[in-house]
Amino acid sequence: MECPITQDIMSDPVIAEDGHTYERAAIEEWFKTHDTLPMTNAVVTSKVLIPNISMRRLVEDYRAQQQRAGQ
């Protein structure tokens, strides 16, 4: 659930062409200064990002569970 770039829990997870999931804002910022992907170091051929709906649901469930535990 943590972004490999920021090490924070993701809120807008997306899948890059390497198959890894990143926080959208973090990977978009990465692409501004890099021509490679952070996890594989592969050269970027496409900057298309696909929403990772399954990961988003996991994060939402995790956050809800944390809120319940904190009450």
PDB file of C-alpha atoms in Angstrom:
ATOM      1  CA  MET A   1       0.000   0.000   0.000  1.00  0.00           C
ATOM      2  CA  GLU A   2       3.029   2.272   0.219  1.00  0.00           C
ATOM      3  CA  CYS A   3       4.332   4.094  -2.816  1.00  0.00           C
ATOM      4  CA  PRO A   4       7.868   2.933  -3.624  1.00  0.00           C
ATOM      5  CA  ILE A   5       8.839   6.535  -4.382  1.00  0.00           C
ATOM      6  CA  THR A   6       7.413   8.363  -1.354  1.00  0.00           C
ATOM      7  CA  GLN A   7       7.184   5.464   1.107  1.00  0.00           C
ATOM      8  CA  ASP A   8       3.762   6.868   2.095  1.00  0.00           C
ATOM      9  CA  ILE A   9       0.392   5.143   1.891  1.00  0.00           C
ATOM     10  CA  MET A  10      -1.091   5.869  -1.511  1.00  0.00           C
ATOM     11  CA  SER A  11      -4.349   7.701  -2.070  1.00  0.00           C
ATOM     12  CA  ASP A  12      -4.381   7.695  -5.891  1.00  0.00           C
ATOM     13  CA  PRO A  13      -2.568   4.492  -6.897  1.00  0.00           C
ATOM     14  CA  VAL A  14      -1.762   3.961 -10.566  1.00  0.00           C
ATOM     15  CA  ILE A  15       0.000   1.227 -12.510  1.00  0.00           C
ATOM     16  CA  ALA A  16       2.893   2.226 -14.766  1.00  0.00           C
ATOM     17  CA  GLU A  17       4.137   0.265 -17.765  1.00  0.00           C
ATOM     18  CA  ASP A  18       6.529  -1.756 -15.559  1.00  0.00           C
ATOM     19  CA  GLY A  19       3.507  -3.246 -13.758  1.00  0.00           C
ATOM     20  CA  HIS A  20       4.351  -1.576 -10.457  1.00  0.00           C
ATOM     21  CA  THR A  21       1.936   0.647  -8.571  1.00  0.00           C
ATOM     22  CA  TYR A  22       2.848   4.210  -7.629  1.00  0.00           C
ATOM     23  CA  GLU A  23       1.124   7.250  -6.156  1.00  0.00           C
ATOM     24  CA  ARG A  24      -0.035   9.249  -9.193  1.00  0.00           C
ATOM     25  CA  ALA A  25       1.499  12.568  -8.103  1.00  0.00           C
ATOM     26  CA  ALA A  26       4.831  10.903  -7.257  1.00  0.00           C
ATOM     27  CA  ILE A  27       5.255   9.048 -10.568  1.00  0.00           C
ATOM     28  CA  GLU A  28       4.149  12.099 -12.558  1.00  0.00           C
ATOM     29  CA  GLU A  29       6.775  14.160 -10.750  1.00  0.00           C
ATOM     30  CA  TRP A  30       9.359  11.391 -11.344  1.00  0.00           C
ATOM     31  CA  PHE A  31       8.638  11.461 -15.071  1.00  0.00           C
ATOM     32  CA  LYS A  32       9.468  15.178 -15.200  1.00  0.00           C
ATOM     33  CA  THR A  33      13.142  14.453 -14.509  1.00  0.00           C
ATOM     34  CA  HIS A  34      13.635  10.782 -15.393  1.00  0.00           C
ATOM     35  CA  ASP A  35      13.395   8.677 -18.550  1.00  0.00           C
ATOM     36  CA  THR A  36      13.385   5.447 -16.557  1.00  0.00           C
ATOM     37  CA  LEU A  37      10.969   3.733 -14.226  1.00  0.00           C
ATOM     38  CA  PRO A  38      11.869   3.818 -10.521  1.00  0.00           C
ATOM     39  CA  MET A  39      11.432   0.133  -9.654  1.00  0.00           C
ATOM     40  CA  THR A  40      12.913  -1.495 -12.750  1.00  0.00           C
ATOM     41  CA  ASN A  41      15.159   1.247 -14.142  1.00  0.00           C
ATOM     42  CA  ALA A  42      13.683   0.355 -17.543  1.00  0.00           C
ATOM     43  CA  VAL A  43      13.525   3.117 -20.131  1.00  0.00           C
ATOM     44  CA  VAL A  44      10.053   4.670 -20.292  1.00  0.00           C
ATOM     45  CA  THR A  45       8.286   4.010 -23.572  1.00  0.00           C
ATOM     46  CA  SER A  46       4.833   5.091 -22.353  1.00  0.00           C
ATOM     47  CA  LYS A  47       3.779   7.443 -19.599  1.00  0.00           C
ATOM     48  CA  VAL A  48       0.221   6.145 -19.618  1.00  0.00           C
ATOM     49  CA  LEU A  49      -0.922   5.452 -16.065  1.00  0.00           C
ATOM     50  CA  ILE A  50      -3.777   3.082 -15.277  1.00  0.00           C
ATOM     51  CA  PRO A  51      -5.782   3.559 -12.069  1.00  0.00           C
ATOM     52  CA  ASN A  52      -5.262   0.645  -9.683  1.00  0.00           C
ATOM     53  CA  ILE A  53      -8.806   0.244  -8.410  1.00  0.00           C
ATOM     54  CA  SER A  54      -8.028  -2.855  -6.325  1.00  0.00           C
ATOM     55  CA  MET A  55      -5.217  -1.086  -4.485  1.00  0.00           C
ATOM     56  CA  ARG A  56      -7.395   1.976  -3.932  1.00  0.00           C
ATOM     57  CA  ARG A  57     -10.048  -0.218  -2.289  1.00  0.00           C
ATOM     58  CA  LEU A  58      -7.439  -1.883  -0.080  1.00  0.00           C
ATOM     59  CA  VAL A  59      -6.154   1.512   1.039  1.00  0.00           C
ATOM     60  CA  GLU A  60      -9.674   2.766   1.731  1.00  0.00           C
ATOM     61  CA  ASP A  61     -10.456  -0.360   3.768  1.00  0.00           C
ATOM     62  CA  TYR A  62      -7.179  -0.018   5.669  1.00  0.00           C
ATOM     63  CA  ARG A  63      -7.848   3.630   6.501  1.00  0.00           C
ATOM     64  CA  ALA A  64     -11.397   2.850   7.626  1.00  0.00           C
ATOM     65  CA  GLN A  65     -10.086   0.056   9.836  1.00  0.00           C
ATOM     66  CA  GLN A  66      -7.476   2.420  11.340  1.00  0.00           C
ATOM     67  CA  GLN A  67     -10.158   4.993  12.081  1.00  0.00           C
ATOM     68  CA  ARG A  68     -12.346   2.395  13.796  1.00  0.00           C
ATOM     69  CA  ALA A  69      -9.406   1.181  15.873  1.00  0.00           C
ATOM     70  CA  GLY A  70      -8.620   4.735  16.953  1.00  0.00           C
ATOM     71  CA  GLN A  71     -12.121   5.438  18.249  1.00  0.00           C
TER      72      GLN A  71
END
